[in-house]
Every structure is written in C-alpha cells, then in structure tokens.
C-alpha cells in the first residue's frame, strides 16, 4: 500500500536518472570503442573515428551534469506550472468575484444598474404626477393624414379600455 507507493515514487525517477547516465556513457564511448577494436583487428586507423572520439569524449562531463541536474530542472518546471495554474485559478476566481464590479465607463455594473433603477423610479414618479394632475381632463387631437399613414389617428389621454398602441407615454387609438 503506502510503502510501495513511496518506493515507486522515489524509485521511478532514480531509475530514469540512472538509465540516462548509462545512455550518456554509451553515447560518448561508442566511437572510441569502435576505434580501439578496429585498431586491434587491423593496423589501419580511420581518421573519422579519431575525430568523433575527440569530439564526444570531452562532452561526457557536460552530459553527466545535464543528467545530474535534470531532476532539479523538472521540479522547477513543475513548480512553475503549478504556479501558473494557481494564478489562472486565482484570476478566474477574481474575475468571477469582480464580474458585478467590472468597469463600464468609469462605473461598475452594480452602479450602472442602480442608477438605471433610480432613473426608472424618477420617470414613474413624473408620469404618476402628470396622470394625477390630468385626471378628469380629456383632450382629443386628430392629426391630418400623411402619406406614410393614410388612416387618421386620435390621440387621447383618457383611460379608455380600447385597443391601444404605445408610443412613448401617449396612447394612440385608431378612429372607429
């Protein structure tokens, strides 16, 4: 259970690192080995193998350093990846929290919503005052027919229950 998990948690990276050491060793020493075997079999020395040996043998220390530092590099990459994920999560949470406070024209959405509701309340109170001051008063106006609308309309401010079309705050009734 727990012990085998901990073993595998540490054993797998160790196996990877040790296999990288072995691979780098074989990669560096393959050309000198071929060169020495060929020298034993025949007296001819190939310049290409000498050149490749001279290039790859000095790189062994560099490759060992890369293998040695690779677990640390992977840990740093993992930490940076987690930090990016956390920052994205925090940004997501922050944007979710600030969704109602998002700036629009210098005001937050909530302020825009509140000011809009205040305007509606003021308009309702103005309309209510106009209606209360005009109660009992009835005016009728018949506009002349136009080319756009050949049917004459009657504009009233009465509280008739006739079918109406709303245009602004005035009721428009079709003449019957």
Short mmCIF file of C-alpha atoms in Angstrom, two decimals:
data_model
loop_
_atom_site.label_atom_id
_atom_site.label_comp_id
_atom_site.label_asym_id
_atom_site.label_seq_id
_atom_site.Cartn_x
_atom_site.Cartn_y
_atom_site.Cartn_z
CA UNK A 1 0.00 0.00 0.00
CA UNK A 2 1.64 3.15 1.34
CA UNK A 3 5.21 1.81 1.49
CA UNK A 4 5.13 0.50 -2.08
CA UNK A 5 3.73 3.83 -3.28
CA UNK A 6 6.58 5.73 -1.58
CA UNK A 7 9.12 3.29 -3.04
CA UNK A 8 7.74 3.73 -6.54
CA UNK A 9 7.53 7.48 -6.04
CA UNK A 10 11.29 7.66 -5.44
CA UNK A 11 12.37 4.61 -7.42
CA UNK A 12 10.97 5.61 -10.82
CA UNK A 13 12.87 8.94 -11.03
CA UNK A 14 16.02 7.17 -9.78
CA UNK A 15 15.67 4.51 -12.49
CA UNK A 16 15.20 7.19 -15.14
CA UNK A 17 18.24 9.12 -13.97
CA UNK A 18 20.48 6.05 -13.78
CA UNK A 19 19.38 4.91 -17.26
CA UNK A 20 20.25 8.40 -18.58
CA UNK A 21 23.74 8.08 -17.06
CA UNK A 22 24.21 4.72 -18.79
CA UNK A 23 22.88 6.05 -22.11
CA UNK A 24 25.19 9.10 -21.98
CA UNK A 25 28.16 6.82 -21.17
CA UNK A 26 27.47 4.56 -24.17
CA UNK A 27 26.79 7.57 -26.40
CA UNK A 28 30.18 9.12 -25.53
CA UNK A 29 32.28 5.95 -25.60
CA UNK A 30 30.84 4.21 -28.68
CA UNK A 31 33.32 5.83 -31.13
CA UNK A 32 36.49 5.30 -29.05
CA UNK A 33 35.43 1.67 -28.50
CA UNK A 34 34.94 1.10 -32.24
CA UNK A 35 38.28 2.79 -32.89
CA UNK A 36 40.17 0.55 -30.39
CA UNK A 37 38.52 -2.65 -31.65
CA UNK A 38 39.36 -1.73 -35.22
CA UNK A 39 42.99 -0.99 -34.24
CA UNK A 40 43.29 -4.48 -32.68
CA UNK A 41 41.91 -6.20 -35.77
CA UNK A 42 43.88 -4.24 -38.37
CA UNK A 43 46.72 -1.76 -38.40
CA UNK A 44 44.68 0.89 -40.21
CA UNK A 45 43.39 3.87 -38.19
CA UNK A 46 40.41 5.72 -39.58
CA UNK A 47 40.61 9.49 -39.15
CA UNK A 48 36.80 9.82 -38.85
CA UNK A 49 36.71 7.69 -35.66
CA UNK A 50 39.62 9.63 -34.15
CA UNK A 51 37.78 12.91 -34.85
CA UNK A 52 34.47 11.64 -33.42
CA UNK A 53 36.31 10.33 -30.33
CA UNK A 54 37.99 13.71 -29.87
CA UNK A 55 34.61 15.47 -30.09
CA UNK A 56 32.48 13.19 -27.90
CA UNK A 57 34.81 12.12 -25.05
CA UNK A 58 35.15 15.68 -23.65
CA UNK A 59 31.35 16.07 -23.67
CA UNK A 60 30.94 13.31 -21.07
CA UNK A 61 31.22 15.75 -18.16
CA UNK A 62 28.65 18.07 -19.75
CA UNK A 63 26.21 15.20 -20.34
CA UNK A 64 26.71 13.95 -16.75
CA UNK A 65 25.92 17.46 -15.50
CA UNK A 66 22.71 17.54 -17.56
CA UNK A 67 21.65 14.14 -16.22
CA UNK A 68 22.51 15.19 -12.66
CA UNK A 69 20.55 18.47 -12.85
CA UNK A 70 17.55 17.10 -14.77
CA UNK A 71 15.50 16.13 -11.64
CA UNK A 72 16.01 19.62 -10.19
CA UNK A 73 15.05 21.19 -13.50
CA UNK A 74 11.92 19.05 -13.67
CA UNK A 75 10.95 20.09 -10.13
CA UNK A 76 11.38 23.75 -11.02
CA UNK A 77 9.29 23.31 -14.18
CA UNK A 78 6.58 21.54 -12.17
CA UNK A 79 6.54 24.34 -9.57
CA UNK A 80 6.26 26.98 -12.30
CA UNK A 81 3.46 25.02 -13.98
CA UNK A 82 1.59 24.77 -10.67
CA UNK A 83 2.11 28.47 -10.02
CA UNK A 84 0.70 29.29 -13.47
CA UNK A 85 -2.30 27.05 -12.81
CA UNK A 86 -2.86 28.63 -9.40
CA UNK A 87 -2.57 32.13 -10.83
CA UNK A 88 -5.04 31.21 -13.59
CA UNK A 89 -7.39 29.83 -10.93
CA UNK A 90 -7.00 32.97 -8.85
CA UNK A 91 -7.54 35.14 -11.89
CA UNK A 92 -10.63 33.09 -12.73
CA UNK A 93 -11.95 33.38 -9.19
CA UNK A 94 -11.09 37.08 -9.09
CA UNK A 95 -12.85 37.74 -12.39
CA UNK A 96 -15.83 35.75 -11.14
CA UNK A 97 -15.93 37.83 -7.96
CA UNK A 98 -15.45 41.06 -9.88
CA UNK A 99 -17.98 40.23 -12.59
CA UNK A 100 -20.51 42.56 -11.00
CA UNK A 101 -17.79 45.18 -10.42
CA UNK A 102 -16.47 45.17 -13.97
CA UNK A 103 -15.73 48.70 -15.11
CA UNK A 104 -18.01 50.21 -17.75
CA UNK A 105 -17.48 53.87 -18.49
CA UNK A 106 -15.91 54.51 -15.10
CA UNK A 107 -18.80 52.91 -13.19
CA UNK A 108 -19.24 49.36 -12.04
CA UNK A 109 -22.12 47.24 -13.36
CA UNK A 110 -23.83 47.49 -10.00
CA UNK A 111 -23.64 51.29 -10.05
CA UNK A 112 -24.96 51.40 -13.61
CA UNK A 113 -27.79 49.07 -12.62
CA UNK A 114 -28.62 51.17 -9.52
CA UNK A 115 -28.55 54.44 -11.47
CA UNK A 116 -30.81 52.90 -14.13
CA UNK A 117 -33.29 51.80 -11.45
CA UNK A 118 -33.18 55.31 -9.96
CA UNK A 119 -33.99 56.82 -13.37
CA UNK A 120 -36.92 54.42 -13.80
CA UNK A 121 -38.26 55.37 -10.37
CA UNK A 122 -37.96 59.07 -11.23
CA UNK A 123 -39.73 58.54 -14.56
CA UNK A 124 -42.52 56.62 -12.84
CA UNK A 125 -42.97 59.38 -10.29
CA UNK A 126 -43.07 62.06 -13.04
CA UNK A 127 -45.64 60.05 -15.01
CA UNK A 128 -47.69 59.45 -11.88
CA UNK A 129 -47.69 63.21 -11.12
CA UNK A 130 -48.72 64.01 -14.70
CA UNK A 131 -51.50 61.43 -14.59
CA UNK A 132 -52.78 62.68 -11.24
CA UNK A 133 -52.76 66.31 -12.43
CA UNK A 134 -54.60 65.38 -15.65
CA UNK A 135 -57.29 63.18 -14.14
CA UNK A 136 -60.69 64.17 -15.38
CA UNK A 137 -59.16 66.11 -18.25
CA UNK A 138 -59.69 64.74 -21.73
CA UNK A 139 -58.05 66.09 -24.87
CA UNK A 140 -58.50 64.84 -28.38
CA UNK A 141 -56.34 65.75 -31.35
CA UNK A 142 -56.79 64.50 -34.87
CA UNK A 143 -53.69 64.86 -36.98
CA UNK A 144 -54.05 65.31 -40.71
CA UNK A 145 -53.49 62.19 -42.77
CA UNK A 146 -49.95 61.78 -44.10
CA UNK A 147 -48.52 59.82 -47.00
CA UNK A 148 -46.88 57.37 -44.61
CA UNK A 149 -50.05 56.71 -42.70
CA UNK A 150 -53.30 57.44 -44.55
CA UNK A 151 -55.50 56.47 -41.61
CA UNK A 152 -56.26 59.30 -39.21
CA UNK A 153 -55.34 58.71 -35.60
CA UNK A 154 -56.83 60.10 -32.44
CA UNK A 155 -54.50 60.88 -29.56
CA UNK A 156 -56.16 60.75 -26.17
CA UNK A 157 -55.05 60.94 -22.61
CA UNK A 158 -58.17 59.23 -21.29
CA UNK A 159 -58.24 55.91 -19.52
CA UNK A 160 -60.27 54.17 -22.22
CA UNK A 161 -60.12 50.43 -22.45
CA UNK A 162 -59.94 50.50 -26.26
CA UNK A 163 -57.18 48.62 -28.09
CA UNK A 164 -54.08 50.76 -27.96
CA UNK A 165 -50.63 51.07 -29.42
CA UNK A 166 -47.99 52.62 -27.15
CA UNK A 167 -45.71 55.31 -28.50
CA UNK A 168 -43.70 56.83 -25.70
CA UNK A 169 -46.08 57.70 -22.86
CA UNK A 170 -49.02 58.67 -25.13
CA UNK A 171 -51.77 56.27 -26.09
CA UNK A 172 -52.70 56.22 -29.75
CA UNK A 173 -56.19 54.94 -30.65
CA UNK A 174 -57.34 54.15 -34.13
CA UNK A 175 -60.53 56.01 -35.03
CA UNK A 176 -63.51 53.76 -35.25
#
